[in-house]
Short mmCIF file of C-alpha atoms and ligand atoms in Angstrom, two decimals:
data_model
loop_
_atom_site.label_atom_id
_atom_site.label_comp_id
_atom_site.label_asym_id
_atom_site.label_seq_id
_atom_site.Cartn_x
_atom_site.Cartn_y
_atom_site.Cartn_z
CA UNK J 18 -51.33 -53.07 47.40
CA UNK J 19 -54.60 -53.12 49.74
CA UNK J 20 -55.60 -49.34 50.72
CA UNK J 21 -56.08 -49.45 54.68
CA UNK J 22 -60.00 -49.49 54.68
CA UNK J 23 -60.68 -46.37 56.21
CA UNK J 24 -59.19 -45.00 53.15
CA UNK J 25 -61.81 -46.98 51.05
CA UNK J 26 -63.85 -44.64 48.88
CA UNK J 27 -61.78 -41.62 50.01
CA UNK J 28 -60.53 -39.25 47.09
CA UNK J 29 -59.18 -36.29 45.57
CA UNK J 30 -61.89 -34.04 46.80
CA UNK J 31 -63.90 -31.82 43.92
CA UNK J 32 -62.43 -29.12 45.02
CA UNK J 33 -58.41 -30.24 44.65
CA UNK J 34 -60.20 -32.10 41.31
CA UNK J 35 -61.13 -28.92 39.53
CA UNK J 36 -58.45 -26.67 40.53
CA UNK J 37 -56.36 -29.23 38.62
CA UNK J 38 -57.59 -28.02 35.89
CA UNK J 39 -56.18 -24.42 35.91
CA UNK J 40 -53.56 -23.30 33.67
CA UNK J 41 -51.84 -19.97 33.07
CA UNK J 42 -55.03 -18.30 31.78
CA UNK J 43 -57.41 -19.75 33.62
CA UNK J 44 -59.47 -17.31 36.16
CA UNK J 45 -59.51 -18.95 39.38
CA UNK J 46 -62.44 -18.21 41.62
CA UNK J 47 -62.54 -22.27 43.17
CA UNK J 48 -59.88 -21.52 45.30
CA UNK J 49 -60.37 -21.20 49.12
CA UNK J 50 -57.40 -18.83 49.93
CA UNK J 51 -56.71 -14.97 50.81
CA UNK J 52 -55.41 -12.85 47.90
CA UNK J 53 -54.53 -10.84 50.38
CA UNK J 54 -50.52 -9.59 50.19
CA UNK J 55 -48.27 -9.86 53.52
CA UNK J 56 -47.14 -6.18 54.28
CA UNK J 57 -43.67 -5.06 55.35
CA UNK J 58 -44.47 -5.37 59.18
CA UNK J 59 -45.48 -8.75 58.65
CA UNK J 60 -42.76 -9.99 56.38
CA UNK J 61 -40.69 -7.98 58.87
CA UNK J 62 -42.33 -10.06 61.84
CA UNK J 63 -41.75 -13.66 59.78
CA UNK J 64 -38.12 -12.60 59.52
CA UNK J 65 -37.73 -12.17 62.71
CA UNK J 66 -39.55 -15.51 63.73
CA UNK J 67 -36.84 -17.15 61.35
CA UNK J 68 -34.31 -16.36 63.70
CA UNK J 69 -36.06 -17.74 66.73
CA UNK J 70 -35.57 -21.75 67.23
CA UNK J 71 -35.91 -24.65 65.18
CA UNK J 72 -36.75 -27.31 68.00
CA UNK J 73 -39.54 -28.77 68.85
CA UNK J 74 -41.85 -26.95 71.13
CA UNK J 75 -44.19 -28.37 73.79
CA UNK J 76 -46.85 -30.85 71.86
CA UNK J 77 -49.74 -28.38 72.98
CA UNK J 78 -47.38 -25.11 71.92
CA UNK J 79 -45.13 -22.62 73.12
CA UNK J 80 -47.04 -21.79 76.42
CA UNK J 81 -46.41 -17.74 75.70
CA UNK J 82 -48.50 -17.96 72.54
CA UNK J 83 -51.27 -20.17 74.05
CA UNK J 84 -51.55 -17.52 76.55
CA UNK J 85 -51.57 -14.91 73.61
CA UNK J 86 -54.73 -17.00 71.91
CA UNK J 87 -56.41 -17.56 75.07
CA UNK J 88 -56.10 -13.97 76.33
CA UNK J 89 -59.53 -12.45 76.32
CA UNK J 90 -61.20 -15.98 77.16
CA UNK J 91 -61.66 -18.07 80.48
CA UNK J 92 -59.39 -21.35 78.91
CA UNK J 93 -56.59 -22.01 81.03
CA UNK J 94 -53.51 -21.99 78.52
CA UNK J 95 -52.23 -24.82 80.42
CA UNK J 96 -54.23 -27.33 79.53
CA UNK J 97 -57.39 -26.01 77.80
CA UNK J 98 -55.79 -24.67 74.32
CA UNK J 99 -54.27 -26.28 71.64
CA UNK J 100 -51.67 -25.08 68.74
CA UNK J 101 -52.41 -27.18 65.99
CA UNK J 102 -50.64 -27.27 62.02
CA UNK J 103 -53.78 -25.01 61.21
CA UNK J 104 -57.47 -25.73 61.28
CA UNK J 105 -57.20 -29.13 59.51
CA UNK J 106 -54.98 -31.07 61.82
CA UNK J 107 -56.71 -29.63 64.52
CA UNK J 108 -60.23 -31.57 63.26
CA UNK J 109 -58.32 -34.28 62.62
CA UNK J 110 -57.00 -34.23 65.90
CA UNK J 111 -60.97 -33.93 67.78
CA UNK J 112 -62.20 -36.31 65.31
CA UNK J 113 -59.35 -39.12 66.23
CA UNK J 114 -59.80 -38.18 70.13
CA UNK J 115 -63.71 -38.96 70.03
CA UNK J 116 -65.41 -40.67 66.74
CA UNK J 117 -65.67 -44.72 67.18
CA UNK J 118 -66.55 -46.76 63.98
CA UNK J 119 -70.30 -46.85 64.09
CA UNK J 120 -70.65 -43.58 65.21
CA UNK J 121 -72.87 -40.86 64.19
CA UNK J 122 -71.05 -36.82 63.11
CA UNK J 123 -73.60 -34.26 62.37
CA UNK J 124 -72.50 -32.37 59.76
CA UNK J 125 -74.07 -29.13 57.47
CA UNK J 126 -75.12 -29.81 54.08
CA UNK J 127 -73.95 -28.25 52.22
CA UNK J 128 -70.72 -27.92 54.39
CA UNK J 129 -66.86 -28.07 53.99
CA UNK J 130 -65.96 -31.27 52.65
CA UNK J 131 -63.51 -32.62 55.36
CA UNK J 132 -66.00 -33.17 58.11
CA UNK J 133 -67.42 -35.93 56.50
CA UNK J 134 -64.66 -37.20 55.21
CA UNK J 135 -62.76 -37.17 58.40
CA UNK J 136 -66.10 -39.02 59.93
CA UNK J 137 -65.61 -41.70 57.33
CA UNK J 138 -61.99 -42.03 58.31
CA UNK J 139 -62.52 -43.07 61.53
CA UNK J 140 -65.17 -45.01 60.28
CA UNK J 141 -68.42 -43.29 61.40
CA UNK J 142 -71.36 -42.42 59.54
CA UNK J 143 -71.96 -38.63 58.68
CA UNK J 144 -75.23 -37.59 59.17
CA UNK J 145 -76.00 -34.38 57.44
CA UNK J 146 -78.45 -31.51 58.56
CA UNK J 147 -80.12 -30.14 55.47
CA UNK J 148 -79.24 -26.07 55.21
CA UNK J 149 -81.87 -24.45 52.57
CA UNK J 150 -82.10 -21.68 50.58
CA UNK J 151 -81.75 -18.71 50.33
CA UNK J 152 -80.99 -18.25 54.04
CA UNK J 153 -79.52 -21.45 54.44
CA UNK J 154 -80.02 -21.21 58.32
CA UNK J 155 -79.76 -23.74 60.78
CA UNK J 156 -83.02 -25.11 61.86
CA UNK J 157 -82.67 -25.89 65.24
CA UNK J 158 -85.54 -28.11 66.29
CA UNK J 159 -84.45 -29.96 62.56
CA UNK J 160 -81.04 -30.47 63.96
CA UNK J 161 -82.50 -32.09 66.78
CA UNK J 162 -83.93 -34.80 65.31
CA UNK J 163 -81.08 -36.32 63.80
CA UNK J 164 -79.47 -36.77 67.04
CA UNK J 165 -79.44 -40.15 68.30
CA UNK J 166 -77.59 -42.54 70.77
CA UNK J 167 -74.49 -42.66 68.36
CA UNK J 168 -74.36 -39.34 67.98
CA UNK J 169 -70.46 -38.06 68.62
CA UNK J 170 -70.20 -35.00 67.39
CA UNK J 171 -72.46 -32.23 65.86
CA UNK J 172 -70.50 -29.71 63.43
CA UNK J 173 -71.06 -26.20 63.11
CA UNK J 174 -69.18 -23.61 60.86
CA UNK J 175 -69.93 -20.09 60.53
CA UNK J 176 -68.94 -17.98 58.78
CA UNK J 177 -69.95 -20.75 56.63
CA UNK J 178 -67.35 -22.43 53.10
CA UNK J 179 -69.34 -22.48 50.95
CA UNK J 180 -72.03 -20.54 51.90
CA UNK J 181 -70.99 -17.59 53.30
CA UNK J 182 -73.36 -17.22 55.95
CA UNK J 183 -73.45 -16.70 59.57
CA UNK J 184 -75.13 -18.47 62.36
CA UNK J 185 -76.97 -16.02 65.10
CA UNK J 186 -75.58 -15.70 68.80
CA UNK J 187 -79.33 -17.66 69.58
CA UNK J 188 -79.20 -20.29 67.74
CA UNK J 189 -75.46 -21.18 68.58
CA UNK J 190 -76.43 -21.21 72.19
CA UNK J 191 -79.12 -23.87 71.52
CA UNK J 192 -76.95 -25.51 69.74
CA UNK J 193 -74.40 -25.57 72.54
CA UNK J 194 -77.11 -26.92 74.77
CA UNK J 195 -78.45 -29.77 72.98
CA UNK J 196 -76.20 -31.77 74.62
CA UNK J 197 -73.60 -34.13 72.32
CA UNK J 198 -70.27 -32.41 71.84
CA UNK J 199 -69.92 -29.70 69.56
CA UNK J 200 -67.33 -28.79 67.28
CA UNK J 201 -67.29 -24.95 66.03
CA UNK J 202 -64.90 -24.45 63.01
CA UNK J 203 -64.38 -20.76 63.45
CA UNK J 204 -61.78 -20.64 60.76
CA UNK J 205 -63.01 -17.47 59.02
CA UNK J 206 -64.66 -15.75 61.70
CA UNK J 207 -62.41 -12.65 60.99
CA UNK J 208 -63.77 -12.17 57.45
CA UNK J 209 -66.83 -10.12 58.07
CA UNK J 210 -68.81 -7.61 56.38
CA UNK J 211 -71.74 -6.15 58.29
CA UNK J 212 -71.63 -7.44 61.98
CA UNK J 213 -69.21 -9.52 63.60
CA UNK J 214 -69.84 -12.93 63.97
CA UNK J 215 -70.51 -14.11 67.40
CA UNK J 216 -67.87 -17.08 68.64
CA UNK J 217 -69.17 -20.62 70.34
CA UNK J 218 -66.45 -20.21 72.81
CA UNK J 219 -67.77 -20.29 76.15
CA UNK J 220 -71.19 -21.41 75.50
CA UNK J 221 -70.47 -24.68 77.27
CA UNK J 222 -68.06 -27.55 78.62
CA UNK J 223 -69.51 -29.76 75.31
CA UNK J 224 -68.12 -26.74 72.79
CA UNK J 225 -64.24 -27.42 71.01
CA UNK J 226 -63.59 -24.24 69.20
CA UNK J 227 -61.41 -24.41 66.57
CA UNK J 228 -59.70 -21.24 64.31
CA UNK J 229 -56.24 -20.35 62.93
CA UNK J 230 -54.18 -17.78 61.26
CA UNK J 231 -54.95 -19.36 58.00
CA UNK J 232 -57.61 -17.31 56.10
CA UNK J 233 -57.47 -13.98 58.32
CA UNK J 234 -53.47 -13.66 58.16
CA UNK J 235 -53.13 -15.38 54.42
CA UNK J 236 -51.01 -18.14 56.07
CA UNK J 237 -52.76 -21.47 54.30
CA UNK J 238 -49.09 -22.54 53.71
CA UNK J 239 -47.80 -21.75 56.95
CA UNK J 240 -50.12 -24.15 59.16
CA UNK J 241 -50.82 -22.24 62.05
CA UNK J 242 -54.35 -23.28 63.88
CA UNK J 243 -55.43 -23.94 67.27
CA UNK J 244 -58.15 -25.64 69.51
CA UNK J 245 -60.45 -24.48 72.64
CA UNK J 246 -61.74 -26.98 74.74
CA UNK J 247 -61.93 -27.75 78.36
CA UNK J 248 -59.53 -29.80 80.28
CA UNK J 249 -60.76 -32.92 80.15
CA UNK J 250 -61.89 -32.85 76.35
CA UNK J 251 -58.38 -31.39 75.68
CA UNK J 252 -56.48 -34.21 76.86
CA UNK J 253 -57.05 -36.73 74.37
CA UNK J 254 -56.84 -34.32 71.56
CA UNK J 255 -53.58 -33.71 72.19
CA UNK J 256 -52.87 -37.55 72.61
CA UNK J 257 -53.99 -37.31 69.16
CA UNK J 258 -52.11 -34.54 67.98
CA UNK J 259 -48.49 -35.28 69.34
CA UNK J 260 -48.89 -38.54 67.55
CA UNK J 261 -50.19 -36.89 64.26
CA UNK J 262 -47.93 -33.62 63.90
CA UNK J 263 -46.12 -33.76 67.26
CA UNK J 264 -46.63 -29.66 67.68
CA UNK J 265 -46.94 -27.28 65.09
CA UNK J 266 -43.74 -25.69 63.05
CA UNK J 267 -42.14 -23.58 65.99
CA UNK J 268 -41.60 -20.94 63.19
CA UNK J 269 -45.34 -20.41 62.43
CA UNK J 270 -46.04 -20.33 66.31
CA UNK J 271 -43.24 -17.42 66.40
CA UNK J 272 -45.06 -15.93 63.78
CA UNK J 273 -48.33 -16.29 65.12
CA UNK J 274 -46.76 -14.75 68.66
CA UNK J 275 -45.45 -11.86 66.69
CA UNK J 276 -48.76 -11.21 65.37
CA UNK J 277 -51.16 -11.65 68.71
CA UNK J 278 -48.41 -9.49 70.22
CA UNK J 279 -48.88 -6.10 67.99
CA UNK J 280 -52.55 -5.95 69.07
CA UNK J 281 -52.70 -1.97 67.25
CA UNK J 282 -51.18 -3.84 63.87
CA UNK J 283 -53.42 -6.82 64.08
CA UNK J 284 -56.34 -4.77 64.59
CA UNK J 285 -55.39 -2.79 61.48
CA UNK J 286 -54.49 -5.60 59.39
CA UNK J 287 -57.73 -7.63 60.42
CA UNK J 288 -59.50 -3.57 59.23
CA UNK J 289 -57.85 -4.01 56.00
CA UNK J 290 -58.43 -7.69 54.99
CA UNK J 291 -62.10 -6.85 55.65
CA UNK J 292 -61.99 -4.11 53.58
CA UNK J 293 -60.63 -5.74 50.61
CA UNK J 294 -63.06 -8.62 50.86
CA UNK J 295 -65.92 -6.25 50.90
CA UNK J 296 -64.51 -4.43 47.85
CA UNK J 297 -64.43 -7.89 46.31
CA UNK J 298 -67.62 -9.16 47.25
CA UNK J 299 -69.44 -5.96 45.45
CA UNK J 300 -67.68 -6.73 42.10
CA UNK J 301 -69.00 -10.48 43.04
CA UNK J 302 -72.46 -9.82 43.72
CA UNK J 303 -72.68 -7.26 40.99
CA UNK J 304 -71.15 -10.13 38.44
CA UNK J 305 -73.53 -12.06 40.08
CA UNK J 306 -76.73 -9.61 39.24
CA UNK J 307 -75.83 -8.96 36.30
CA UNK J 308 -74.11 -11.69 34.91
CA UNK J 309 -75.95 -14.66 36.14
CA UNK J 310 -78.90 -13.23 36.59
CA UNK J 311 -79.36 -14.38 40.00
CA UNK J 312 -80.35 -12.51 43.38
CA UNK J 313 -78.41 -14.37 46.50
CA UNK J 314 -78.13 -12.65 49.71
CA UNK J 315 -74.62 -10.90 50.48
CA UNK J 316 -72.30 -13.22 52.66
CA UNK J 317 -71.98 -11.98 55.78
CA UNK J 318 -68.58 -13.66 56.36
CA UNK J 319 -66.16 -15.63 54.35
CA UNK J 320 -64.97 -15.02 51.07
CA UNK J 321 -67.54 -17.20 49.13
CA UNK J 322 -70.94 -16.63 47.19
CA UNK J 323 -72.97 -19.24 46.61
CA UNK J 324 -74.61 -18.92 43.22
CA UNK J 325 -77.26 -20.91 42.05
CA UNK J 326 -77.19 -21.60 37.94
CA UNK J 327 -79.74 -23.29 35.80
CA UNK J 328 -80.65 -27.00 35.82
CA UNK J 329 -77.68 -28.86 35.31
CA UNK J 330 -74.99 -31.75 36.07
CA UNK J 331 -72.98 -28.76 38.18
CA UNK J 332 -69.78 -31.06 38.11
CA UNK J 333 -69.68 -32.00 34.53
CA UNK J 334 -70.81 -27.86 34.13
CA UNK J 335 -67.26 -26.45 36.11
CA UNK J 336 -65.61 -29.13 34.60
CA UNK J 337 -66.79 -27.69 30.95
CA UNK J 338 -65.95 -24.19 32.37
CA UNK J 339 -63.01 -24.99 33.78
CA UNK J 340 -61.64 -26.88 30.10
CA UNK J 341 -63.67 -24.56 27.50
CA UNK J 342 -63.73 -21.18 29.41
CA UNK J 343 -60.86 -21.26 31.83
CA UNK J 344 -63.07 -20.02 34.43
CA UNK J 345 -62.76 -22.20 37.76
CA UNK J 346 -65.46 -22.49 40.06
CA UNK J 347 -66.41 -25.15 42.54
CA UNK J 348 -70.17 -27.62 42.14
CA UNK J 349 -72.37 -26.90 45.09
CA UNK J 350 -72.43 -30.90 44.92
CA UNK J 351 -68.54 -30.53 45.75
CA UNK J 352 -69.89 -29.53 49.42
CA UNK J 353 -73.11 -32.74 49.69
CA UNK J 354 -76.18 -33.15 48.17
CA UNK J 355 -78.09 -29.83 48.80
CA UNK J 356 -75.52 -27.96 46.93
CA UNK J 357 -76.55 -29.55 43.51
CA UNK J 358 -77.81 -26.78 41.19
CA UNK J 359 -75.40 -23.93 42.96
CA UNK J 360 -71.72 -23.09 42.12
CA UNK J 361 -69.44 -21.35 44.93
CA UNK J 362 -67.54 -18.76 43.20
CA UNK J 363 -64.68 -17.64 45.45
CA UNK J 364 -63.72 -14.38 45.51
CA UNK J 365 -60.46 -14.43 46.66
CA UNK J 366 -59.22 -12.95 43.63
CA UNK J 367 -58.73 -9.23 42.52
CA UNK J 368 -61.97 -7.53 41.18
CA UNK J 369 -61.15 -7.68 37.41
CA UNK J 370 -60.69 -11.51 37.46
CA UNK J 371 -63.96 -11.90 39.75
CA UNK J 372 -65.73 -9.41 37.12
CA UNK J 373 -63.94 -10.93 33.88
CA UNK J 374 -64.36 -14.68 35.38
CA UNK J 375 -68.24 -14.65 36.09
CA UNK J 376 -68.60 -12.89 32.58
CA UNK J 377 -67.31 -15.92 31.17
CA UNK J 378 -69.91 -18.41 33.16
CA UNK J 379 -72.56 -16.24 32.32
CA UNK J 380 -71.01 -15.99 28.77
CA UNK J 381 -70.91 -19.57 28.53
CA UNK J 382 -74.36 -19.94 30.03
CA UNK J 383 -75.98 -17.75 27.54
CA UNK J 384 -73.66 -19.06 24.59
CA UNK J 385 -75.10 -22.99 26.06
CA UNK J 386 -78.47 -21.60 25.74
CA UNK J 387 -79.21 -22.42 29.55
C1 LIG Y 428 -64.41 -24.37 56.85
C2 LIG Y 428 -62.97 -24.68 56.82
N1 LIG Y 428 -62.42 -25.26 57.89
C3 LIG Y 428 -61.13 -25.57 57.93
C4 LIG Y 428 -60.29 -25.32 56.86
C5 LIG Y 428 -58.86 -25.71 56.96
O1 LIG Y 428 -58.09 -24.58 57.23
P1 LIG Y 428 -56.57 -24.66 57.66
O2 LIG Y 428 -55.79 -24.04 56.56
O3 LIG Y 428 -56.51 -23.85 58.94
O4 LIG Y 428 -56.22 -26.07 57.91
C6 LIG Y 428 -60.81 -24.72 55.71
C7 LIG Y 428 -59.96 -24.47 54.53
O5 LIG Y 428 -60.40 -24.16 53.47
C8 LIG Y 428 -62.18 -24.39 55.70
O6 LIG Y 428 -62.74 -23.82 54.62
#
């Protein structure tokens, strides 16, 4: 059987590769989702969006909840926001509306693997923007000079996977203005430690904003995303999207209504998510110090540190941990080229398995000799 060719050279992703690997012992810190447990209001509010129905809703979304996400913004819920089946049909979605084989999709490296991927797909060529450490900053006047005539899209994701870092309200806007469409992947812009990081929505008619329910509400599984853009951007995404998911599960919008509704719950659930990561990111960083021996700069956002370890083939290295320590973490090369020499150690996990897990790379390390 011939694979279509936009398929060609399109795998498992490293990620999905060395997560494989767990079994019942292993520590997991390469996973990308919430250990955070649904409380009884919110298993009380998916109950109740059981009972509510089971057709299909409008391709865009019920029209109550895209008011309920577009609330405290100028996009008319009409016609300028999306409900997608979370944060990854909702790329797929932009990146089918607007990339043309031959063009150009500026992505980070290092940077969450789809965006390239999804470039390749519709057979475009990603071009990445080198992020370096240990800020790992955009560099704005850098950025520039990778845009060319073929340029479709530029992609920008803070808080940042893998890095855990946050791009400034400044250099956003002159990202915004630089003048080829821009794609914001907001997804964890709720997971924050010291300042809250500032949103690309509104910053111009070129900026699609995309975010979801599924790393602030722990709903990976339930598929609940959505998109900002402006009216005429927005009408070939969702072109796109009623031929790719046709609208999102009605149950997960009725959850996600539930949720947006209770603004004094959200805000306390959103309080304690926060809370927990930032318990969980100073076992991480302590690990880190200690452990590793390495200094990296706290995340501001996210639930990731990215940790750089000695001289090494970093795949071939989780692998090895993954087999011979049942420690999981993810190669820095799993997210491009500038991530060689790093791992990204989740930690999405409760503090004794972050602590006990980056003993065992730094165990292994020592034990290696490296
Ligand atoms: C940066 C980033 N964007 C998008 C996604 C996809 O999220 P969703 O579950 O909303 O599809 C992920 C998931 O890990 C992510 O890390």
């Amino acid at each position: 059987m011939n694979v279509a060719d936009r398929l060609a050279g399109v795998e498992m992703s490293l990620i999905r590769q060395i997560n494989a690997l767990a079994t019942p012992l292993s520590v997991n810190l390469g996973i990308g989702e919430p250990n955070v447990v649904p409380d009884a209001r919110l298993r009380e509010m998916a109950e109740r969006a059981a009972t509510t129905s089971w057709h299909y809703s409008a391709n865009a979304g019920a029209l109550s909840l895209r008011k309920k996400i577009g609330a405290k913004t100028s996009f008319d819920p009409k016609s300028e926001i999306c409900v997608t089946a979370g944060t990854q049909e909702a790329l797929f979605s932009i990146f089918t509306a607007f990339v043309n084989p031959g063009d150009e999709v500026l992505v980070p490296n290092p940077g969450f693997v789809s965006y390239a991927t999804l470039a390749r797909i519709c057979g475009a060529r990603a071009v990445t923007y080198n992020l370096e450490p240990p800020e790992w900053q955009i560099e704005v006047d850098a950025l520039r000079t990778k845009i060319t005539s073929k340029t479709k899209l530029i992609i920008v994701n803070s808080p940042s996977n893998p890095l855990g870092t946050v791009v400034s309200p400044d250099t956003l806007a002159a990202i915004a203005a630089l003048g080829p469409l821009v794609v914001s992947d907001e997804i964890y812009r709720e997971i924050w430690y010291e300042l809250e990081p500032a949103s690309m929505l509104e910053l111009g008619e070129n900026v699609i904003v995309v975010n979801g329910l599924s790393k602030s509400h722990a709903m990976t599984g339930l598929r609940l995303g959505w998109i900002f853009a402006r009216a005429p951007l927005m009408q070939p995404i969702i072109t796109a999207h009623q031929y790719i998911a046709t609208c999102a599960s009605v149950f997960s919008q009725a959850l996600a209504e539930a949720i947006l509704e209770d603004a004094e719950w959200n805000a306390s659930w959103l309080r304690g998510v926060r809370a927990q990561f930032a318990a969980q990111r100073e076992a991480a960083l302590y690990a880190i110090t200690h452990e590793l021996e390495a200094e990296i700069a706290p995340p501001a956002g996210a639930f990731y540190a990215f940790a750089p370890v000695p001289s090494c083939d970093t795949v071939s290295f989780a692998k090895t941990l993954a087999t011979d320590a049942a420690v999981l973490v993810i190669p820095g090369i799993a997210f491009g080229s500038r991530g060689e020499g790093f791992i990204r150690i989740s930690y999405a996990a409760a503090v004794d398995q972050i602590t006990s897990g980056i003993e065992r790379v730094g165990g292994w390390l020592r034990a290696s000799g490296m």
